PDB file of C-alpha atoms in Angstrom:
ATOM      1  CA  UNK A   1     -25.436  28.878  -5.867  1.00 61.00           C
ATOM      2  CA  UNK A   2     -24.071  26.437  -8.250  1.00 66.00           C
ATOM      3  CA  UNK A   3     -24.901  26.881 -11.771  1.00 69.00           C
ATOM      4  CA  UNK A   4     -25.873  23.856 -13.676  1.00 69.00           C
ATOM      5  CA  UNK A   5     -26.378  24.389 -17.195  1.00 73.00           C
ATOM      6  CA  UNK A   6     -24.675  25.615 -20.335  1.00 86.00           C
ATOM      7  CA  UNK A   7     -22.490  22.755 -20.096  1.00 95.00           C
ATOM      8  CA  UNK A   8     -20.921  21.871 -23.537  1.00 95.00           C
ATOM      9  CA  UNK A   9     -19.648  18.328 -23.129  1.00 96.00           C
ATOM     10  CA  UNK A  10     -21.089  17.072 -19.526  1.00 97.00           C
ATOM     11  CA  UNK A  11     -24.041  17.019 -17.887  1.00 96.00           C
ATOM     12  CA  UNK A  12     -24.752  17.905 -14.315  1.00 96.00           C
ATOM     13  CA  UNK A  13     -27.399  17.971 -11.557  1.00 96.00           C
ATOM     14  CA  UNK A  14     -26.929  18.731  -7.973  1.00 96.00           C
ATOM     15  CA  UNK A  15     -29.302  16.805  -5.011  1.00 96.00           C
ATOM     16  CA  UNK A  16     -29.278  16.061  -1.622  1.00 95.00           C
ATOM     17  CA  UNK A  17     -25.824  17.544  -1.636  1.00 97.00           C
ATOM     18  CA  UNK A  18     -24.152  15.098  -4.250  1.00 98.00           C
ATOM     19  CA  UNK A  19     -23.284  16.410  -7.519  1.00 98.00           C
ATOM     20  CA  UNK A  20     -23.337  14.105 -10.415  1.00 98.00           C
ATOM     21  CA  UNK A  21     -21.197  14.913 -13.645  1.00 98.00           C
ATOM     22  CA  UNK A  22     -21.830  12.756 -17.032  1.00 98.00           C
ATOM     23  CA  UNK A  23     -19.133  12.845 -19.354  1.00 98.00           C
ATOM     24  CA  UNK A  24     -21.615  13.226 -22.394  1.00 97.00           C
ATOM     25  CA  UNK A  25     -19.944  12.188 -25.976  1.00 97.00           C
ATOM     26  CA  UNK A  26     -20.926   8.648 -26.169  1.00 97.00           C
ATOM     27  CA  UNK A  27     -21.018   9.132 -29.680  1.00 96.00           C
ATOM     28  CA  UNK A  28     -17.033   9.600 -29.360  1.00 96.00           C
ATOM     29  CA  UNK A  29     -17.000   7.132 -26.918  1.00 97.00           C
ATOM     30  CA  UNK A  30     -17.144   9.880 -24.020  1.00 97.00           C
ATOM     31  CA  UNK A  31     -13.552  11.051 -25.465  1.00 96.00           C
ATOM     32  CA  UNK A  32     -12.714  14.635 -24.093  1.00 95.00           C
ATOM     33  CA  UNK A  33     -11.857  17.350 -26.144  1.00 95.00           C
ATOM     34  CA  UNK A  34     -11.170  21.471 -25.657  1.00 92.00           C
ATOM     35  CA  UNK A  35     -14.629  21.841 -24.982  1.00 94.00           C
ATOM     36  CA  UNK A  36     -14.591  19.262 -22.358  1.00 96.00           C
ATOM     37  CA  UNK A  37     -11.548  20.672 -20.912  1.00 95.00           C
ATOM     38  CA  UNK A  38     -13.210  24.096 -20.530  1.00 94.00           C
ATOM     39  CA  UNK A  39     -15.907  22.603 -19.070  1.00 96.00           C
ATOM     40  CA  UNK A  40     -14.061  20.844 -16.171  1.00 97.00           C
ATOM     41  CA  UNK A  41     -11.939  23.795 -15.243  1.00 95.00           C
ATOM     42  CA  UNK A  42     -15.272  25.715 -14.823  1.00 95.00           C
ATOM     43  CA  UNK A  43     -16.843  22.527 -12.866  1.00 97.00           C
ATOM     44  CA  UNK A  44     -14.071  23.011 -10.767  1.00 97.00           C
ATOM     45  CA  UNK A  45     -13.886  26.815  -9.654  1.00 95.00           C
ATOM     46  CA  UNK A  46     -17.801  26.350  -9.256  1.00 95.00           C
ATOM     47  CA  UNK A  47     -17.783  23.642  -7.206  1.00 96.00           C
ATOM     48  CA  UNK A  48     -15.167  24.385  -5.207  1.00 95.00           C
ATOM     49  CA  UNK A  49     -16.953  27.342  -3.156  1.00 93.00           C
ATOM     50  CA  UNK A  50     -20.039  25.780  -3.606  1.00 95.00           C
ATOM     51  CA  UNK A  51     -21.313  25.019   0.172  1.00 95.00           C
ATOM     52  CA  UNK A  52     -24.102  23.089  -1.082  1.00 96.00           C
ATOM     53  CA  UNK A  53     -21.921  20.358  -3.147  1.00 97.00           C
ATOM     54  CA  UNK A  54     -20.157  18.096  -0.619  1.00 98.00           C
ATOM     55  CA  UNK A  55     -19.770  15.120  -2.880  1.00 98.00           C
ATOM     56  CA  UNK A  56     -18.927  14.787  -6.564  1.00 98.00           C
ATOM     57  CA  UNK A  57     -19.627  11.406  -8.720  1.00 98.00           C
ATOM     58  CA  UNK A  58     -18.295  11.421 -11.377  1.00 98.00           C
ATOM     59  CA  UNK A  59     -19.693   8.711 -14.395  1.00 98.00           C
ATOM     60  CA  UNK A  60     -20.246   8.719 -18.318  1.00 98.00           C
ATOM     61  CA  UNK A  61     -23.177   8.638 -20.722  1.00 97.00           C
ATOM     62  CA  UNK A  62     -24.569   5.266 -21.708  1.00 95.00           C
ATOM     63  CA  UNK A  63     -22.694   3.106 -24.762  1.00 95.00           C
ATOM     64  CA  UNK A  64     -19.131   1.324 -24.895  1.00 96.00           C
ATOM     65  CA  UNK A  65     -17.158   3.298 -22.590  1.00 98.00           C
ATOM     66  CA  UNK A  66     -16.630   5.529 -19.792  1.00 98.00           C
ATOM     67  CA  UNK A  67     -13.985   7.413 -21.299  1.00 98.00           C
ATOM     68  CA  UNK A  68     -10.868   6.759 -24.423  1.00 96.00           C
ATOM     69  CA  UNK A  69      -9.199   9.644 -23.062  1.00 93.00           C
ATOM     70  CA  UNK A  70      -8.281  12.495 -25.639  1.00 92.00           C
ATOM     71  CA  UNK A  71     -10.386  12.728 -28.845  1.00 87.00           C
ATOM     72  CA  UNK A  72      -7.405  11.572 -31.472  1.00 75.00           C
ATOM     73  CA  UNK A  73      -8.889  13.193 -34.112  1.00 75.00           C
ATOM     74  CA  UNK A  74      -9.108  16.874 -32.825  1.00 73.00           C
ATOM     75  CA  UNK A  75      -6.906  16.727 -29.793  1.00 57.00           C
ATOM     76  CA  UNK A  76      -7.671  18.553 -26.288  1.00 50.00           C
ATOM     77  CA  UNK A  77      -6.315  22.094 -27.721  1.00 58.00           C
ATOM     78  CA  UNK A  78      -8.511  24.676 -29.236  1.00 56.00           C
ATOM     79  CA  UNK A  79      -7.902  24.903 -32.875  1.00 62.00           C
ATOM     80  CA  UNK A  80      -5.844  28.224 -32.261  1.00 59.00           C
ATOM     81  CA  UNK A  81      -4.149  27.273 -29.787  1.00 63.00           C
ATOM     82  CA  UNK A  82      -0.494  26.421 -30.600  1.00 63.00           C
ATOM     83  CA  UNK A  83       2.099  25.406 -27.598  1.00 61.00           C
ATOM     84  CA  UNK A  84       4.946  27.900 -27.124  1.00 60.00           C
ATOM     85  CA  UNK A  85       8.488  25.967 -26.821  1.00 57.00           C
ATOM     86  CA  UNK A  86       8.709  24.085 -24.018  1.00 54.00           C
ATOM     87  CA  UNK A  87       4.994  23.877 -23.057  1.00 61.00           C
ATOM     88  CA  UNK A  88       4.231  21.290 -21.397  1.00 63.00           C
ATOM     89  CA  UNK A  89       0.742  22.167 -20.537  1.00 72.00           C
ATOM     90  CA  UNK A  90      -0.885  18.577 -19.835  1.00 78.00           C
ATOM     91  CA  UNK A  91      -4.966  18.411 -20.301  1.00 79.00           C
ATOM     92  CA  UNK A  92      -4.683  16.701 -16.916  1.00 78.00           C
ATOM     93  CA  UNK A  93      -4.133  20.394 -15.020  1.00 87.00           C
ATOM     94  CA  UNK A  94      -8.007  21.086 -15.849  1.00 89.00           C
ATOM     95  CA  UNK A  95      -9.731  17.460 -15.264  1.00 96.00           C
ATOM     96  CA  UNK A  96      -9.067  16.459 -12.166  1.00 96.00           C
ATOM     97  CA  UNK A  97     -10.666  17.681  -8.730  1.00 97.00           C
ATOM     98  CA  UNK A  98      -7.798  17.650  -6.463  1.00 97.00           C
ATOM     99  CA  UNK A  99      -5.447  19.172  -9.230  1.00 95.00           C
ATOM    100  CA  UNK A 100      -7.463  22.022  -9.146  1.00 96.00           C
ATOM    101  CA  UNK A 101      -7.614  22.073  -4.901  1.00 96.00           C
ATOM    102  CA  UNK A 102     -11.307  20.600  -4.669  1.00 98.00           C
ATOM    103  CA  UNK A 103     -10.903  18.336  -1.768  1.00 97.00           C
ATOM    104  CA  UNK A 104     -14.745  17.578  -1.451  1.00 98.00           C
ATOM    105  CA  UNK A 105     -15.278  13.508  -1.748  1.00 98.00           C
ATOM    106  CA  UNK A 106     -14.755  11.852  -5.227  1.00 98.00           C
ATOM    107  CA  UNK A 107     -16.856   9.044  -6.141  1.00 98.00           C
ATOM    108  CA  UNK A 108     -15.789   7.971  -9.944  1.00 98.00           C
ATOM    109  CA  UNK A 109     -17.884   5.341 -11.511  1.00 98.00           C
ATOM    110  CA  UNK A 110     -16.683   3.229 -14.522  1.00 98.00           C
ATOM    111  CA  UNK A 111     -18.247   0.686 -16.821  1.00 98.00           C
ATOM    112  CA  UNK A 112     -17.159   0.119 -20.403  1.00 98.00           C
ATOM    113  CA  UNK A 113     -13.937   1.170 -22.218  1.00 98.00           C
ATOM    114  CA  UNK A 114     -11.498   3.320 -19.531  1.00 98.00           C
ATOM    115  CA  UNK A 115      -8.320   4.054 -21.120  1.00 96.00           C
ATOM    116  CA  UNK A 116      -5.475   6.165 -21.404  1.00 93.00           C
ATOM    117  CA  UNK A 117      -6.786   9.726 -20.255  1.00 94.00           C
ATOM    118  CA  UNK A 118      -9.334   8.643 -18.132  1.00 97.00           C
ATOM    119  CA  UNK A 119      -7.030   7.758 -15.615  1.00 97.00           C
ATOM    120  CA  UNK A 120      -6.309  11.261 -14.982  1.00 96.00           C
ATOM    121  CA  UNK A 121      -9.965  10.921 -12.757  1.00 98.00           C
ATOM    122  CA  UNK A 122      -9.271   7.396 -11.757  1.00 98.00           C
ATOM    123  CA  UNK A 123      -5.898   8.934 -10.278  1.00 97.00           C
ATOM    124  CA  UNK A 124      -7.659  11.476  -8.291  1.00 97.00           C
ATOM    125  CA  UNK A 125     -10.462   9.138  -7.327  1.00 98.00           C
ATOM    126  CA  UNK A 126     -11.306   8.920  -3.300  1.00 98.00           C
ATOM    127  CA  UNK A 127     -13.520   5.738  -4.245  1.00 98.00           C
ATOM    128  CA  UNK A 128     -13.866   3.915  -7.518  1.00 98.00           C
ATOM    129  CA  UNK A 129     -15.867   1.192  -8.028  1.00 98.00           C
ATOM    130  CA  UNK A 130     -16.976  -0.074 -11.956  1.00 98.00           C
ATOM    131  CA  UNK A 131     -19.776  -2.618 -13.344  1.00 98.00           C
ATOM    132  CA  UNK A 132     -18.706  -6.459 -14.964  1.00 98.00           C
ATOM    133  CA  UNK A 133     -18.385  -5.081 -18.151  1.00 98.00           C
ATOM    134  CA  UNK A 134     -15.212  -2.508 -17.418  1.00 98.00           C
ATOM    135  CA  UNK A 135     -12.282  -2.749 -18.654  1.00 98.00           C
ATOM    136  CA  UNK A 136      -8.800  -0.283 -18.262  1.00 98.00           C
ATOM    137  CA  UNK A 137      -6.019  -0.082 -20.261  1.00 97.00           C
ATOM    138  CA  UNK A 138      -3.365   2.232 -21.489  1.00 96.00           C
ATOM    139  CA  UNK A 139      -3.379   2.542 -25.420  1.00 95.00           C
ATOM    140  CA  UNK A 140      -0.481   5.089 -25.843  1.00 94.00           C
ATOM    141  CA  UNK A 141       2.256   3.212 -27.049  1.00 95.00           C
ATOM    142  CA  UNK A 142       0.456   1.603 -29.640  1.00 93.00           C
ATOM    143  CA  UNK A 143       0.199   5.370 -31.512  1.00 90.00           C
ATOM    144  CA  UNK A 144       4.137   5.316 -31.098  1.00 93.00           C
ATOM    145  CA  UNK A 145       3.044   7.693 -27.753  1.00 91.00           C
ATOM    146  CA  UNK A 146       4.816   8.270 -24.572  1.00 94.00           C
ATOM    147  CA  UNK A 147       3.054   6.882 -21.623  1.00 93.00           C
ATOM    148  CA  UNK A 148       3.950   8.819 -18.281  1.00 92.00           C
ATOM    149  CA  UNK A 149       1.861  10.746 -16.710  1.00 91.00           C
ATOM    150  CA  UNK A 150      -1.231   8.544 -16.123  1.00 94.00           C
ATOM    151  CA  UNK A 151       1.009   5.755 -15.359  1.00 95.00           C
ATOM    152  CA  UNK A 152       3.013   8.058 -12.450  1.00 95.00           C
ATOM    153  CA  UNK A 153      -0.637   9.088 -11.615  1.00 94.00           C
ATOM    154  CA  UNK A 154      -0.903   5.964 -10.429  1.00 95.00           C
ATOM    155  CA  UNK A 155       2.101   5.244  -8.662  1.00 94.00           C
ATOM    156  CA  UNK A 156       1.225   4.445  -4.670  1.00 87.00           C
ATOM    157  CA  UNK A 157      -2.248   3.082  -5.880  1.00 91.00           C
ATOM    158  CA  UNK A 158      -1.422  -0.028  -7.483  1.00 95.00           C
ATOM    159  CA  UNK A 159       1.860  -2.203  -7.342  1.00 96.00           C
ATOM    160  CA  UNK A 160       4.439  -1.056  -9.799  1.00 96.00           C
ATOM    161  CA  UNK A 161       4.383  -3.968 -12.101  1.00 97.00           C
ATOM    162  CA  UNK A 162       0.438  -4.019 -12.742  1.00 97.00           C
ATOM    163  CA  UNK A 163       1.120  -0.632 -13.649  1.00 97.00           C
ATOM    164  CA  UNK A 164       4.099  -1.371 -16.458  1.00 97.00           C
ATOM    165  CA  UNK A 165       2.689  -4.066 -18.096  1.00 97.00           C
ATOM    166  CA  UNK A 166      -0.307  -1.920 -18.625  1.00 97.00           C
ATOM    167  CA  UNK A 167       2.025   0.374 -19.987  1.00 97.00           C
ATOM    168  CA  UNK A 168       3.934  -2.174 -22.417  1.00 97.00           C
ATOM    169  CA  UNK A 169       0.930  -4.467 -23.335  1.00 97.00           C
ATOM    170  CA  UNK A 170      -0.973  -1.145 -24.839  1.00 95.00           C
ATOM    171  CA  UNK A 171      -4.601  -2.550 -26.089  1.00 88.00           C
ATOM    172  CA  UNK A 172      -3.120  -5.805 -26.678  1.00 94.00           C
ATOM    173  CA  UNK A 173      -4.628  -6.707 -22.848  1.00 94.00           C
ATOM    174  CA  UNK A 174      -7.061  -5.135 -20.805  1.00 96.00           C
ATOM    175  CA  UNK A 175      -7.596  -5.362 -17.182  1.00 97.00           C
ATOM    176  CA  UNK A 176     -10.774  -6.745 -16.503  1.00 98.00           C
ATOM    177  CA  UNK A 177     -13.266  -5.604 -13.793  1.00 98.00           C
ATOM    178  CA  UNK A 178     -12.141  -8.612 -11.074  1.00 97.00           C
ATOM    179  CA  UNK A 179      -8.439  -8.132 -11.865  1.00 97.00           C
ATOM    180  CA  UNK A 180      -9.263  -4.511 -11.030  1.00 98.00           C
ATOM    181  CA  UNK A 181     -10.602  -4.667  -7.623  1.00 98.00           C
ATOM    182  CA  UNK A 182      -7.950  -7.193  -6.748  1.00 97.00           C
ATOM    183  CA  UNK A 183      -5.031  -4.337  -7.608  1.00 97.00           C
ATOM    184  CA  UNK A 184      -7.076  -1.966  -5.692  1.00 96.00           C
ATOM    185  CA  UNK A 185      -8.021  -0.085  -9.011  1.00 97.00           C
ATOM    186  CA  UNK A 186     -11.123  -0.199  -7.918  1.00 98.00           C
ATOM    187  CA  UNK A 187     -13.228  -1.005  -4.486  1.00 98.00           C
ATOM    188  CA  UNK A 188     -16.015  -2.732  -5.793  1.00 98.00           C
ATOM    189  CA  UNK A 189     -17.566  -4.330  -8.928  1.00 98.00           C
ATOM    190  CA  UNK A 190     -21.527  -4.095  -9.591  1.00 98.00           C
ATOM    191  CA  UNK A 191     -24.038  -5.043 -11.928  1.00 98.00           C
ATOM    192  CA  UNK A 192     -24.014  -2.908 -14.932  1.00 98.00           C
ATOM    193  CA  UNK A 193     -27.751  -2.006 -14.366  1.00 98.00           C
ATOM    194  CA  UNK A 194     -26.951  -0.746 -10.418  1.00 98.00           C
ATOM    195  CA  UNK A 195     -23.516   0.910 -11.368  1.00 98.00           C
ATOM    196  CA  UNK A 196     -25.044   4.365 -11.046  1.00 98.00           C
ATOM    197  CA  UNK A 197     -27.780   3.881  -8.082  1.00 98.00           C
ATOM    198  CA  UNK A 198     -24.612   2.035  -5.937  1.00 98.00           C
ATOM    199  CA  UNK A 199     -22.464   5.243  -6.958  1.00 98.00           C
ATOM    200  CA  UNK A 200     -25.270   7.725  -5.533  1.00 98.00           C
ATOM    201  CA  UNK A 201     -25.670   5.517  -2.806  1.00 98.00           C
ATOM    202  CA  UNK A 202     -22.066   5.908  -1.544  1.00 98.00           C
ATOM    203  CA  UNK A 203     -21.937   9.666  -2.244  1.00 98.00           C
ATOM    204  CA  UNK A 204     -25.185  10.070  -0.160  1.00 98.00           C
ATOM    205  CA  UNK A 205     -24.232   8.250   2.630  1.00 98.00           C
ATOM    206  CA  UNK A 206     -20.765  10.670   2.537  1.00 98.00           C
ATOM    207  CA  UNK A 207     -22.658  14.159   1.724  1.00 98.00           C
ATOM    208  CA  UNK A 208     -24.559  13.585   5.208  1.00 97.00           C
ATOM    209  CA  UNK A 209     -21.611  13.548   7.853  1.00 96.00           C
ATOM    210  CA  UNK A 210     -20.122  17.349   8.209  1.00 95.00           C
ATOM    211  CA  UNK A 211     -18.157  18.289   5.243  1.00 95.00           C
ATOM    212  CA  UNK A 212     -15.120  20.061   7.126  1.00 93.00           C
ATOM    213  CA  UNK A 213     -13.643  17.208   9.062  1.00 93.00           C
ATOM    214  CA  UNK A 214     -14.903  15.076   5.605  1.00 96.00           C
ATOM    215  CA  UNK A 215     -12.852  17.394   3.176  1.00 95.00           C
ATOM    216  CA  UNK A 216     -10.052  18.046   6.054  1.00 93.00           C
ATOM    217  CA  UNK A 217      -9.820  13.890   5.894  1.00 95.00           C
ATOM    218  CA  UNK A 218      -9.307  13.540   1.785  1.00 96.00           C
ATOM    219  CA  UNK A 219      -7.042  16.865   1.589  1.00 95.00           C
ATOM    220  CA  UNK A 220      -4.688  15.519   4.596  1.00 93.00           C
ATOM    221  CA  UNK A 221      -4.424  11.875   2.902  1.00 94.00           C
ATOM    222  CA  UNK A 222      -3.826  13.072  -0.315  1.00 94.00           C
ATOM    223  CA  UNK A 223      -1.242  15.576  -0.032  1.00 93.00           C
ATOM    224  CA  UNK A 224       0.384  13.166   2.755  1.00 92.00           C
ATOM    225  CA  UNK A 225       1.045  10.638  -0.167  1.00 91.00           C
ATOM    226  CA  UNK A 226       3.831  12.955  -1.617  1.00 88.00           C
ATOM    227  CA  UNK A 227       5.135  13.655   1.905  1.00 89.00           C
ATOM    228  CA  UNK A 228       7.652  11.547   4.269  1.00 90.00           C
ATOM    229  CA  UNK A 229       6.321   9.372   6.425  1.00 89.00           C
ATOM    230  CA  UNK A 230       7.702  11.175   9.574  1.00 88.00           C
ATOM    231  CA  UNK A 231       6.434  14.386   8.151  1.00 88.00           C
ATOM    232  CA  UNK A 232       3.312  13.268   6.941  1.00 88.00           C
ATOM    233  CA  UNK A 233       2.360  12.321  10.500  1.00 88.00           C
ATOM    234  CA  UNK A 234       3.729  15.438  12.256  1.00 83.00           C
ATOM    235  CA  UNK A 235       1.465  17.871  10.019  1.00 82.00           C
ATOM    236  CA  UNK A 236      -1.610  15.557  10.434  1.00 84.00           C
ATOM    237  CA  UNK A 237      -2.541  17.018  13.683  1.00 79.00           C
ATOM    238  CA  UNK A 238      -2.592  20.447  12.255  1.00 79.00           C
ATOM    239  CA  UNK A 239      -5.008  19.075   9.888  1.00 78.00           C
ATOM    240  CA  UNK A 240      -6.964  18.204  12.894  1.00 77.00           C
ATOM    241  CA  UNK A 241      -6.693  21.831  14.964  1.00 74.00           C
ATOM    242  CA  UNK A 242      -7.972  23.331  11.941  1.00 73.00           C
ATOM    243  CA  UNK A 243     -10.878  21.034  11.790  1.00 69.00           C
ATOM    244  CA  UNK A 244     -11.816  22.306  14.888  1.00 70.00           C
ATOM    245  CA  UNK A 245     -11.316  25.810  14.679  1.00 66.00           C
ATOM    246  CA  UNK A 246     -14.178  25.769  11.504  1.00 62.00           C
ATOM    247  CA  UNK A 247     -16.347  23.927  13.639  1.00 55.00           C
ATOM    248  CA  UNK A 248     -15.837  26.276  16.153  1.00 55.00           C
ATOM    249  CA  UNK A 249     -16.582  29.242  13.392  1.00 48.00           C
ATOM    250  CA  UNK A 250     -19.942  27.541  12.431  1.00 56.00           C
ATOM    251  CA  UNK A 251     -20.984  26.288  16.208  1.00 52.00           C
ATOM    252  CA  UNK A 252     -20.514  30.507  16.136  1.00 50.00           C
ATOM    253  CA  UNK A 253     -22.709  30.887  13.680  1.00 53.00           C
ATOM    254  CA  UNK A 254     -20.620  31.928  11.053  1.00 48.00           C
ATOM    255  CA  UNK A 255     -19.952  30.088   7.177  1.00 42.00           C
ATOM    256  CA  UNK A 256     -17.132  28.022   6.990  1.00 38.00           C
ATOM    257  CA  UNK A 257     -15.720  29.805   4.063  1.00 38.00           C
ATOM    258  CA  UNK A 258     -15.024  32.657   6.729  1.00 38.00           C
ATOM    259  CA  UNK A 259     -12.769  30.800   8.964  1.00 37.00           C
ATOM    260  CA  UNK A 260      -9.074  31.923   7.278  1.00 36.00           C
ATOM    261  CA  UNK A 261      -7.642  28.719   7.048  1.00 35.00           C
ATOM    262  CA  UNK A 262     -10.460  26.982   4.850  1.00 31.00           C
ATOM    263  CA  UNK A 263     -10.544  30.610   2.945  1.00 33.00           C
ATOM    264  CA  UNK A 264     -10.334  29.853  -0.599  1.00 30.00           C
ATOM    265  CA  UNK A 265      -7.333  31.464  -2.148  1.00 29.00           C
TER     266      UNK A 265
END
């Protein structure tokens, strides 16, 4: 069963199939920290043998932003934890689903502030959609900050020069929630007020069809994006053989975490 409480930094509640996570520090304008961190890499191992979660939405507390990325004041590292040389642990490796091999549906849902680390979900996001009120941008270089791996994150999603000048304009411009859905950052643009009922409404409709050809579909389009084209398409049937060798497994009536090649490793 998946457990959902003692939670430090999000909130979560499992129905119908759909889990919802709240990134819950409005306070620090839903900014994530260690604590957060911990939390998501637990979200993840949970959820990821969890039968009975088959879609995850993923939205932030009420106030002036879904999420400013890392907490600048304490940083996403415990307080004893210092880097060894040439560490390049990223807080990314823990927040994201499909980083962490979940491959059940992503729903993220934005309104507010969304900058700099949050893109590590928007990256990783199966559907996105945001209220009027959103707004994205990417703050790093005004802190005299790098900017890559967000930006690379989002390479294949939108065109390559929506992506720079986000880069290069820092908080000096924001993307606004129209400009958004026309670079495909997002699908669709809501009413603050039905942001969240129009997120569970999409995850619903998606945690009712059969979850093995439904997280066969995301894992097969997502790791084809880092695949050539030729290649992509020869291993997509394989995708499909597998699909229905589970079904098979379950027609048989056994789990589908017994058929070997959906065995979590």
């Amino acid at each position: 069963m998946f457990e959902q409480n003692d939670y430090t930094n999000i909130l979560v509640d499992l129905a119908d199939g759909v889990l919802t996570v709240t990134l819950n520090r409005p306070e620090k304008a839903n900014s994530f920290n260690n604590d957060t961190i911990r939390d998501f890499e637990r979200l993840w191992n949970e959820s990821r043998r969890a039968e009975e979660v088959r879609c995850i939405v993923l939205r932030a507390a009420e106030g002036k932003a879904f999420c400013t990325g890392v907490d600048i004041r304490t940083g996403w590292r415990a307080e004893d934890e210092m880097p060894a040389p040439f560490d390049y642990d990223d807080p990314g490796d823990w927040l994201g689903p499909k980083t962490n091999r979940v491959w059940k549906p992503f729903v993220v849902a934005v309104h507010g502030m969304a900058a700099g680390g949050a893109f590590y979900w928007l990256n990783e996001a199966d559907i996105a959609i945001c209220s009027e009120d959103a707004t994205f941008f990417d703050p790093h270089l005004k802190f005299g900050k790098l900017s890559s791996v967000e930006p690379i994150g989002m390479l294949g999603r939108i065109p390559y020069q929506e992506i720079s000048r986000m880069v290069l304009m820092a908080d000096e411009e924001r993307i606004g929630a129209e400009t958004a859905m026309r670079i495909s950052l997002v699908t669709e643009v809501v009413k603050r007020e039905d942001l969240w009922d129009r997120a569970n409404e999409i995850a619903r409709s998606i945690a009712a069809r059969d979850p093995v050809p439904t997280q066969g579909s995301i894992k097969a389009l997502w790791l084809a994006q880092s695949l050539p084209r030729d290649q992509a398409i020869a291993g997509a049937v394989q995708y499909v053989q597998v699909s229905k060798g589970a079904v098979g497994v379950k027609a048989a009536g056994k789990s589908i975490s017994q058929s070997k090649p959906w065995k979590v490793r």
